[in-house]
Amino acid sequence: MKPSQALAALLSQCIPSSLGAEFIQRPGPSQQGCHENTATRFTLPDPPYVNYFYSDCHSSSQVVVTSPLPSSDLALIQPRLLIAWPSGNSGIVSLFEPQSGVNGSLAISLRNSSSGNYLDPVYEPSGSSAPVVGVTGLVYFNASARLTVPILGSIRTIRDYVEGSGILVPSIQNAIQFSESEDGGVILSRLWLDSETTTTLSFTPSSSDSSAHANNRTIVLDAGEYTFRASFNYPQLEQLRPENILTKEAQYLFDEAPDQALALEFLSYTNKVLAGAWRFLTYFGRDSMISLLLLEPILATGNGSITEAGISALLERINRTDGTVAHEETIGDYATYLSLQQGVNSTAPQYDYKMIDTDYFLPIVLADYFIKNDVGKDRAAEILSRRPIENPANSKLTYGQLALLNAEKIMEATAAFAAPGGQVKENMIRLKPNQPVGEWRDSNAGLGGGRIPYNVNTALVPAGLRAVAALARAGFFPDHPGWAEEADKFAQVWEDETLRFFRVHVPREEARSLLDDYVSSNDLPFPSRSGDVQDDVTFYGLALDGQDEQSVVRVMNTDDCFRLFLINTTNQAQLSAFINQTADHLLQPFPLGLATDVGPFVANPAYGTAPFYASTFTNRDYHGTVVWSWQLAMMAAGLERQLGRCTAADGDAPEFCGDEALHDKVLAAYNRLWDVIEQNSPQLSGEVWSWRYEGGRFVPVPLGEYSPTESNIRQLWSLTFLAVRRNEGLRHQLRTTTW
Ligand SMILES: *[C@@H]1O[C@H](CO)[C@@H](O)[C@H](O)[C@H]1NC(C)=O
Ligand SMILES: *[C@@H]1O[C@H](CO)[C@@H](O)[C@H](O)[C@H]1NC(C)=O
Ligand SMILES: *[C@@H]1O[C@H](CO)[C@@H](O)[C@H](O)[C@H]1NC(C)=O
Ligand SMILES: *[C@@H]1O[C@H](CO)[C@@H](O)[C@H](O)[C@H]1NC(C)=O
Ligand SMILES: *[C@@H]1O[C@H](CO)[C@@H](O)[C@H](O)[C@H]1NC(C)=O
Ligand SMILES: *[C@@H]1O[C@H](CO)[C@@H](O)[C@H](O)[C@H]1NC(C)=O
Ligand SMILES: *[C@@H]1O[C@H](CO)[C@@H](O)[C@H](O)[C@H]1NC(C)=O
Ligand SMILES: *[C@@H]1O[C@H](CO)[C@@H](O)[C@H](O)[C@H]1NC(C)=O
Ligand SMILES: *[C@@H]1O[C@H](CO)[C@@H](O)[C@H](O)[C@H]1NC(C)=O
C-alpha cells in the first residue's frame, strides 16, 4: 500500500494506540491547495488532560482540556480550557471553578459537534491584514462554572501564571474586554500590546439548559453545553508537508506510528521546528539540535526540508556579537511586553542567550549535514550564502558568517584548557555569571547548584571541536586554515582530561550507609538496596562547584549518554571504565543505580552527603528522580554506537569489545534499557514523567500531577524514537541473562 492510500484509509477509521489516540482526518501527500479536507486532526488523552490538535494550510491549534480526576491534587489541577497556537507562540487559557465552591465537583470536556469533529477551523480572510484564524468546538460543563482567570495573548504569559506561582500582569489583564452577545453568549477579547492583533474567546449556549452571564468582569456559565470559539488575527506559519519531514523510505511511519509522526508534523514549519506542545510551541535551540541529530536517519533533506528549516532557524538566531547560539526566542505579544518593560515600543523578536551548551551542538549538526550527508554537501554553498529574514539584528550577515562567529567563539573558549598545563577547573566551561542554569537541566535546582556541567565539558565541547576540525578540513573556514589541526588537538585534550574532574568514588561501606540513610531520612517508600552493594560505587557527578562548597555535585545521572553518543574516544582504559559504570547504573535498581520500572531516573541523589540532595532531587522536581524520554533515546543510540564500534569495518574495535565480561554487561545494559523503553511506550512521546510506588513497583504518573510544571504531551526530542529503534542484532548477541 502506498503511503497516500494508507493515509486515506485513516480518514474514516479510529486507530487505537497505547494512548487511545484518535486520528480522524489527514490529507494525503498528493493533495495540494487549501481547502477544508486538508485538515489533520488528532486527539491525545493524558488524564487529567485531553489534547486535541487541528491543523490545515491556514493555521494550527492545540486545545487542552483539564478536568480533575478523583486522584488529582485539587490545589494544582483546576478545570481549564487552554488553546495554544504556534504562530507568535500565542494562546488563551481560561481557568474555572465550580460555583458551588467545592473543588473537584466540576468536570469539563469537549464534545463532538454536528460535524462529527471535536474541533473545526475558524478562518476569516480580512483584506490587507492577517486573517482571523483559530478553532471552534463544543465544551460541556457538568456543573455551574465561574471563570476565575482568563489570559489572552502569549503562551509565555500563561506559563508565567501557571509555573510562576500566579503572576498576572495588570496591563495585560486589564485590557481584556468582557461582553455579552445577542445570541446569549459571552465574549472576552484583548487587543495586544502591538495595537494590531486581537485575541478573542467566546462561549455561546448550545443546549437548552446552558446560559452564560458576564457581570462586572466575571463570567458564569450554567451547567450545560457551549460553543466555544478561540481566534486571533496574526500572521501564520506554514506547516511542512509530510514529504518535507520524513524521507521517502520513512513515510510509512505516518502509517505505522501516526501519533508520533503527526505530532512531528504539527511541530514542523518552513522556518523552524517547534520544541513541544503546548508549553514550548516555538524555537528552542537545544531541542532542535538534539532532535535533528537523533532523527537524522529518517529526516527529509534538501531545499525546503525539515533539516534545512532546523539549520536555518539556528543560524538566523545566533548572537552576532559573540557567536552564541540562541536558546529560546520570544516573539508575539510577549516580545512587545518585554520591549516595553525595557522602555522600547517594538514587536521585534528577542533571543535568550543564557545557555552554554547550545554553541557546541551547532557545528556537530552542520558537519553532519554539510559534510557527511550527500544532499547536504551540495546544499551548503546556497544555504550559507543566505541572509537572515526573521531576526532583523542579523540581516546584514550571511548564514556562513554567523556559523563562523560560532566556531570562533568555540575556539576561543576552549583554548586555555587545551594549552600546555592548562587542564585545571578554572579553564573549564561554566555557567554564565548570575545564571542558575545553562544546559538541559535548566531548572534552578537541576544541577544541584553546580557551575561546571558534566555533559558540556566532557562531551559537547570535544564533540563540537571535532566538528569544527572536520568543517575546517572541508574548507568551510578559509580564514582559519590552522583550525583543521588545531581544533582536533584541542578536542583530544578535552576528551582525555575532563572526565577525572567529575569522578565520584564511594567506598562500599559508605555507599551502604548512604543508601540506608537516603531512604529512611526521607521516608521513601522503596527498599534501600544497600544489601545489594557488591563493590565500591563510581559515577561522574552532574557538575563541579556545587552548593555548600561541594567540589562535585554527587548526583548519579544519565548524562553519560552525551559522551556515548557523541565521542568515539580511543583512550581505551578510560572508555572501558566509563562504559562499565554506565552499564552498572542502567542495570542496578534505584537507588543503588538508576534503573526503575518506569525507566532510568535522570538523577539519583542517594550518594549525596548533604540533605539538600535528597530534598531538591525528588519525584516532584523537573530534573529530579524522574524520567526524560529523550535521555532514553540518546542513551540507547549512544550505547548502540559504542557497541557498533566492536564490529565496525575499520577493525579499530575498542578494548572493551574484547573483554568478554564487560562487553556482555554493556550488551545486557542496552537490552535492559530497551525492555524498559518498550514497557513504557505510552509515556515515550511525552517530555518527562514521574512515578508513585505501588505494590513493590514504580508506576508512571504525569509530572503535572505533582508540580505546576506540567509535562508537554508531545515534545520534539521525545519523538526521536521514530528513528531510534532497538537493534535486534544486539539482542541476539546477548549470551547470558545473569545481569
Ligand atoms: C481549590 O482550588 C483552588 C484553585 O486551584 C486552589 O487555589 C485551592 O487551594 C483549592 N482548595 C483546596 C482545598 O484544595
Ligand atoms: C461533575 O463531575 C465531577 C467530577 O467527576 C463529579 O464529582 C460531580 O458529581 C459531577 N457533578 C454533577 C452535577 O454531575
Ligand atoms: C465523534 O465523532 C467521530 C466521527 O463521527 C466518531 O468516530 C467518534 O466516535 C465520536 N466520538 C464521540 C465521543 O462521540
Ligand atoms: C466588581 O468586582 C470588584 C472586584 O471583584 C469589586 O471590588 C466590586 O465591588 C464589584 N463591583 C460591583 C458593582 O459589584
Ligand atoms: C529552494 O526553494 C526556494 C523556495 O521554494 C526557491 O526559491 C529556491 O530557488 C530553491 N533553491 C533551489 C536550489 O532549488
Ligand atoms: C550578545 O552578546 C553580547 C556579548 O556577549 C552581549 O553583550 C549581548 O547582551 C548579547 N545579546 C543578547 C540579546 O543577549
Ligand atoms: C506602540 O506603537 C504602536 C504603533 O505605532 C502604537 O499604536 C501603540 O500605541 C504604542 N504603544 C505604546 C505603549 O506606546
Ligand atoms: C567493571 O566494574 C566491575 C564492578 O562493577 C569491576 O569488578 C570490573 O573489574 C570492571 N571492569 C573493568 C574492565 O573496568
Ligand atoms: C562512532 O562510531 C560509531 C560506530 O562505528 C558510528 O556510528 C558513529 O558515527 C561514530 N561517532 C563519531 C562521533 O564519529
mmCIF file of N, CA and C in Angstrom, residues 503-585:
data_model
loop_
_atom_site.group_PDB
_atom_site.id
_atom_site.type_symbol
_atom_site.label_atom_id
_atom_site.label_comp_id
_atom_site.label_asym_id
_atom_site.label_seq_id
_atom_site.Cartn_x
_atom_site.Cartn_y
_atom_site.Cartn_z
ATOM 1 N N ARG A 503 34.682 12.527 38.565
ATOM 2 C CA ARG A 503 34.569 11.168 39.083
ATOM 3 C C ARG A 503 34.277 11.190 40.585
ATOM 4 N N VAL A 504 33.251 10.423 40.960
ATOM 5 C CA VAL A 504 32.907 10.278 42.373
ATOM 6 C C VAL A 504 33.102 8.809 42.715
ATOM 7 N N HIS A 505 33.848 8.565 43.777
ATOM 8 C CA HIS A 505 34.111 7.192 44.195
ATOM 9 C C HIS A 505 33.588 7.025 45.611
ATOM 10 N N VAL A 506 32.692 6.065 45.806
ATOM 11 C CA VAL A 506 32.098 5.854 47.127
ATOM 12 C C VAL A 506 32.461 4.446 47.590
ATOM 13 N N PRO A 507 33.289 4.333 48.635
ATOM 14 C CA PRO A 507 33.634 3.001 49.142
ATOM 15 C C PRO A 507 32.375 2.227 49.531
ATOM 16 N N ARG A 508 32.458 0.905 49.409
ATOM 17 C CA ARG A 508 31.286 0.057 49.569
ATOM 18 C C ARG A 508 30.516 0.323 50.869
ATOM 19 N N GLU A 509 31.225 0.375 51.981
ATOM 20 C CA GLU A 509 30.516 0.538 53.265
ATOM 21 C C GLU A 509 29.815 1.887 53.351
ATOM 22 N N GLU A 510 30.494 2.881 52.826
ATOM 23 C CA GLU A 510 29.879 4.219 52.836
ATOM 24 C C GLU A 510 28.636 4.228 51.935
ATOM 25 N N ALA A 511 28.758 3.564 50.790
ATOM 26 C CA ALA A 511 27.613 3.501 49.868
ATOM 27 C C ALA A 511 26.413 2.883 50.573
ATOM 28 N N ARG A 512 26.677 1.796 51.314
ATOM 29 C CA ARG A 512 25.569 1.131 52.025
ATOM 30 C C ARG A 512 24.880 2.072 53.004
ATOM 31 N N SER A 513 25.691 2.776 53.792
ATOM 32 C CA SER A 513 25.035 3.614 54.808
ATOM 33 C C SER A 513 24.364 4.830 54.161
ATOM 34 N N LEU A 514 24.937 5.331 53.061
ATOM 35 C CA LEU A 514 24.276 6.463 52.378
ATOM 36 C C LEU A 514 22.908 6.032 51.828
ATOM 37 N N LEU A 515 22.857 4.832 51.281
ATOM 38 C CA LEU A 515 21.586 4.348 50.722
ATOM 39 C C LEU A 515 20.536 4.187 51.830
ATOM 40 N N ASP A 516 20.953 3.572 52.945
ATOM 41 C CA ASP A 516 20.005 3.396 54.056
ATOM 42 C C ASP A 516 19.513 4.735 54.579
ATOM 43 N N ASP A 517 20.453 5.647 54.686
ATOM 44 C CA ASP A 517 20.100 6.948 55.226
ATOM 45 C C ASP A 517 19.169 7.718 54.277
ATOM 46 N N TYR A 518 19.438 7.610 52.970
ATOM 47 C CA TYR A 518 18.601 8.285 51.968
ATOM 48 C C TYR A 518 17.151 7.834 52.114
ATOM 49 N N VAL A 519 16.948 6.529 52.210
ATOM 50 C CA VAL A 519 15.588 6.011 52.253
ATOM 51 C C VAL A 519 14.918 6.313 53.597
ATOM 52 N N SER A 520 15.661 6.124 54.687
ATOM 53 C CA SER A 520 14.992 6.312 55.983
ATOM 54 C C SER A 520 14.789 7.792 56.304
ATOM 55 N N SER A 521 15.791 8.633 56.058
ATOM 56 C CA SER A 521 15.641 10.057 56.412
ATOM 57 C C SER A 521 14.567 10.743 55.592
ATOM 58 N N ASN A 522 14.282 10.208 54.402
ATOM 59 C CA ASN A 522 13.320 10.883 53.539
ATOM 60 C C ASN A 522 11.998 10.135 53.459
ATOM 61 N N ASP A 523 11.857 9.101 54.290
ATOM 62 C CA ASP A 523 10.600 8.351 54.330
ATOM 63 C C ASP A 523 10.201 7.827 52.969
ATOM 64 N N LEU A 524 11.154 7.324 52.218
ATOM 65 C CA LEU A 524 10.860 6.886 50.861
ATOM 66 C C LEU A 524 10.230 5.491 50.885
ATOM 67 N N PRO A 525 9.341 5.225 49.929
ATOM 68 C CA PRO A 525 8.530 4.003 50.006
ATOM 69 C C PRO A 525 9.227 2.743 49.465
ATOM 70 N N PHE A 526 10.428 2.893 48.905
ATOM 71 C CA PHE A 526 11.070 1.734 48.269
ATOM 72 C C PHE A 526 12.254 1.246 49.111
ATOM 73 N N PRO A 527 12.716 0.005 48.865
ATOM 74 C CA PRO A 527 13.853 -0.514 49.646
ATOM 75 C C PRO A 527 15.154 0.198 49.300
ATOM 76 N N SER A 528 16.073 0.235 50.234
ATOM 77 C CA SER A 528 17.326 0.987 50.016
ATOM 78 C C SER A 528 18.316 0.215 49.147
ATOM 79 N N ARG A 529 18.162 -1.079 49.027
ATOM 80 C CA ARG A 529 19.064 -1.920 48.229
ATOM 81 C C ARG A 529 20.484 -1.929 48.771
ATOM 82 N N SER A 530 20.670 -1.498 49.999
ATOM 83 C CA SER A 530 22.042 -1.410 50.499
ATOM 84 C C SER A 530 22.688 -2.793 50.562
ATOM 85 N N GLY A 531 21.861 -3.831 50.775
ATOM 86 C CA GLY A 531 22.404 -5.182 50.828
ATOM 87 C C GLY A 531 22.947 -5.656 49.487
ATOM 88 N N ASP A 532 22.524 -4.970 48.388
ATOM 89 C CA ASP A 532 22.975 -5.379 47.052
ATOM 90 C C ASP A 532 24.300 -4.739 46.653
ATOM 91 N N VAL A 533 24.833 -3.861 47.493
ATOM 92 C CA VAL A 533 26.081 -3.185 47.103
ATOM 93 C C VAL A 533 27.233 -4.191 47.182
ATOM 94 N N GLN A 534 27.784 -4.552 46.033
ATOM 95 C CA GLN A 534 28.854 -5.555 45.987
ATOM 96 C C GLN A 534 30.234 -4.908 45.961
ATOM 97 N N ASP A 535 30.307 -3.775 45.276
ATOM 98 C CA ASP A 535 31.602 -3.116 45.058
ATOM 99 C C ASP A 535 31.497 -1.662 45.488
ATOM 100 N N ASP A 536 32.627 -1.000 45.457
ATOM 101 C CA ASP A 536 32.594 0.450 45.594
ATOM 102 C C ASP A 536 31.737 1.003 44.455
ATOM 103 N N VAL A 537 31.145 2.144 44.682
ATOM 104 C CA VAL A 537 30.296 2.756 43.654
ATOM 105 C C VAL A 537 31.067 3.910 43.006
ATOM 106 N N THR A 538 31.062 3.946 41.670
ATOM 107 C CA THR A 538 31.667 5.091 40.980
ATOM 108 C C THR A 538 30.668 5.678 39.999
ATOM 109 N N PHE A 539 30.716 6.965 39.859
ATOM 110 C CA PHE A 539 29.920 7.646 38.821
ATOM 111 C C PHE A 539 30.546 8.995 38.563
ATOM 112 N N TYR A 540 30.050 9.667 37.528
ATOM 113 C CA TYR A 540 30.523 11.010 37.199
ATOM 114 C C TYR A 540 29.439 11.991 37.619
ATOM 115 N N GLY A 541 29.762 12.887 38.513
ATOM 116 C CA GLY A 541 28.783 13.802 39.098
ATOM 117 C C GLY A 541 28.257 14.805 38.089
ATOM 118 N N LEU A 542 27.105 15.365 38.407
ATOM 119 C CA LEU A 542 26.392 16.255 37.489
ATOM 120 C C LEU A 542 27.170 17.499 37.091
ATOM 121 N N ALA A 543 27.980 18.014 38.021
ATOM 122 C CA ALA A 543 28.651 19.290 37.775
ATOM 123 C C ALA A 543 29.720 19.490 38.842
ATOM 124 N N LEU A 544 30.579 20.458 38.631
ATOM 125 C CA LEU A 544 31.570 20.851 39.640
ATOM 126 C C LEU A 544 31.111 22.143 40.313
ATOM 127 N N ASP A 545 31.737 22.423 41.459
ATOM 128 C CA ASP A 545 31.437 23.647 42.208
ATOM 129 C C ASP A 545 29.972 23.734 42.614
ATOM 130 N N GLY A 546 29.520 22.713 43.324
ATOM 131 C CA GLY A 546 28.137 22.685 43.781
ATOM 132 C C GLY A 546 27.899 23.598 44.968
ATOM 133 N N GLN A 547 26.670 23.600 45.444
ATOM 134 C CA GLN A 547 26.377 24.484 46.577
ATOM 135 C C GLN A 547 27.009 23.932 47.843
ATOM 136 N N ASP A 548 27.038 24.710 48.886
ATOM 137 C CA ASP A 548 27.654 24.307 50.157
ATOM 138 C C ASP A 548 29.084 23.814 49.966
ATOM 139 N N GLU A 549 29.833 24.449 49.073
ATOM 140 C CA GLU A 549 31.254 24.127 48.890
ATOM 141 C C GLU A 549 31.491 22.699 48.391
ATOM 142 N N GLN A 550 30.490 22.063 47.815
ATOM 143 C CA GLN A 550 30.698 20.710 47.296
ATOM 144 C C GLN A 550 31.526 20.829 46.009
ATOM 145 N N SER A 551 32.683 20.125 45.963
ATOM 146 C CA SER A 551 33.518 20.281 44.759
ATOM 147 C C SER A 551 32.882 19.580 43.566
ATOM 148 N N VAL A 552 32.221 18.443 43.820
ATOM 149 C CA VAL A 552 31.476 17.763 42.751
ATOM 150 C C VAL A 552 30.050 17.594 43.238
ATOM 151 N N VAL A 553 29.078 17.789 42.359
ATOM 152 C CA VAL A 553 27.687 17.535 42.726
ATOM 153 C C VAL A 553 27.483 16.026 42.668
ATOM 154 N N ARG A 554 27.309 15.430 43.848
ATOM 155 C CA ARG A 554 27.323 13.964 43.964
ATOM 156 C C ARG A 554 25.972 13.359 43.597
ATOM 157 N N VAL A 555 25.563 13.568 42.367
ATOM 158 C CA VAL A 555 24.304 13.018 41.879
ATOM 159 C C VAL A 555 24.613 12.118 40.693
ATOM 160 N N MET A 556 24.288 10.845 40.840
ATOM 161 C CA MET A 556 24.427 9.908 39.730
ATOM 162 C C MET A 556 23.409 10.312 38.666
ATOM 163 N N ASN A 557 23.711 10.100 37.390
ATOM 164 C CA ASN A 557 22.839 10.664 36.369
ATOM 165 C C ASN A 557 22.980 9.947 35.040
ATOM 166 N N THR A 558 22.112 10.330 34.109
ATOM 167 C CA THR A 558 22.112 9.712 32.771
ATOM 168 C C THR A 558 22.927 10.491 31.748
ATOM 169 N N ASP A 559 23.625 11.538 32.170
ATOM 170 C CA ASP A 559 24.324 12.364 31.181
ATOM 171 C C ASP A 559 25.514 11.650 30.530
ATOM 172 N N ASP A 560 25.836 10.458 30.980
ATOM 173 C CA ASP A 560 26.817 9.635 30.254
ATOM 174 C C ASP A 560 26.413 9.501 28.775
ATOM 175 N N CYS A 561 25.109 9.600 28.511
ATOM 176 C CA CYS A 561 24.629 9.374 27.142
ATOM 177 C C CYS A 561 25.262 10.342 26.149
ATOM 178 N N PHE A 562 25.617 11.546 26.581
ATOM 179 C CA PHE A 562 26.215 12.510 25.648
ATOM 180 C C PHE A 562 27.539 11.985 25.108
ATOM 181 N N ARG A 563 28.364 11.495 26.020
ATOM 182 C CA ARG A 563 29.676 11.014 25.591
ATOM 183 C C ARG A 563 29.546 9.751 24.738
ATOM 184 N N LEU A 564 28.647 8.871 25.147
ATOM 185 C CA LEU A 564 28.462 7.641 24.366
ATOM 186 C C LEU A 564 27.995 7.961 22.954
ATOM 187 N N PHE A 565 27.112 8.952 22.831
ATOM 188 C CA PHE A 565 26.521 9.280 21.530
ATOM 189 C C PHE A 565 27.454 10.131 20.667
ATOM 190 N N LEU A 566 28.275 10.976 21.298
ATOM 191 C CA LEU A 566 28.996 11.991 20.519
ATOM 192 C C LEU A 566 30.495 11.774 20.403
ATOM 193 N N ILE A 567 31.065 10.914 21.251
ATOM 194 C CA ILE A 567 32.524 10.809 21.285
ATOM 195 C C ILE A 567 32.958 9.366 21.060
ATOM 196 N N ASN A 568 33.820 9.139 20.084
ATOM 197 C CA ASN A 568 34.425 7.821 19.911
ATOM 198 C C ASN A 568 35.865 7.887 20.408
ATOM 199 N N THR A 569 36.010 7.877 21.697
ATOM 200 C CA THR A 569 37.352 8.016 22.241
ATOM 201 C C THR A 569 38.191 6.763 21.949
ATOM 202 N N THR A 570 39.494 6.980 21.812
ATOM 203 C CA THR A 570 40.411 5.851 21.623
ATOM 204 C C THR A 570 41.268 5.665 22.878
ATOM 205 N N ASN A 571 40.910 6.393 23.924
ATOM 206 C CA ASN A 571 41.596 6.227 25.201
ATOM 207 C C ASN A 571 40.952 5.001 25.873
ATOM 208 N N GLN A 572 41.597 3.847 25.686
ATOM 209 C CA GLN A 572 40.925 2.575 25.987
ATOM 210 C C GLN A 572 40.617 2.396 27.467
ATOM 211 N N ALA A 573 41.583 2.705 28.327
ATOM 212 C CA ALA A 573 41.357 2.494 29.756
ATOM 213 C C ALA A 573 40.175 3.350 30.212
ATOM 214 N N GLN A 574 40.168 4.573 29.710
ATOM 215 C CA GLN A 574 39.110 5.490 30.117
ATOM 216 C C GLN A 574 37.743 5.016 29.611
ATOM 217 N N LEU A 575 37.708 4.584 28.346
ATOM 218 C CA LEU A 575 36.433 4.133 27.772
ATOM 219 C C LEU A 575 35.915 2.891 28.502
ATOM 220 N N SER A 576 36.800 1.940 28.784
ATOM 221 C CA SER A 576 36.344 0.716 29.459
ATOM 222 C C SER A 576 35.759 1.040 30.834
ATOM 223 N N ALA A 577 36.475 1.864 31.584
ATOM 224 C CA ALA A 577 35.984 2.210 32.927
ATOM 225 C C ALA A 577 34.672 2.976 32.826
ATOM 226 N N PHE A 578 34.594 3.839 31.824
ATOM 227 C CA PHE A 578 33.403 4.688 31.664
ATOM 228 C C PHE A 578 32.173 3.850 31.314
ATOM 229 N N ILE A 579 32.317 3.049 30.304
ATOM 230 C CA ILE A 579 31.150 2.286 29.829
ATOM 231 C C ILE A 579 30.759 1.219 30.857
ATOM 232 N N ASN A 580 31.732 0.785 31.633
ATOM 233 C CA ASN A 580 31.481 -0.173 32.718
ATOM 234 C C ASN A 580 30.533 0.438 33.752
ATOM 235 N N GLN A 581 30.831 1.651 34.197
ATOM 236 C CA GLN A 581 29.960 2.236 35.216
ATOM 237 C C GLN A 581 28.606 2.633 34.628
ATOM 238 N N THR A 582 28.582 3.064 33.357
ATOM 239 C CA THR A 582 27.272 3.365 32.749
ATOM 240 C C THR A 582 26.406 2.116 32.769
ATOM 241 N N ALA A 583 26.998 0.996 32.345
ATOM 242 C CA ALA A 583 26.228 -0.256 32.287
ATOM 243 C C ALA A 583 25.748 -0.650 33.686
ATOM 244 N N ASP A 584 26.618 -0.516 34.677
ATOM 245 C CA ASP A 584 26.206 -0.819 36.052
ATOM 246 C C ASP A 584 24.987 0.004 36.454
ATOM 247 N N HIS A 585 25.035 1.289 36.180
ATOM 248 C CA HIS A 585 23.930 2.153 36.624
ATOM 249 C C HIS A 585 22.622 1.814 35.926
#
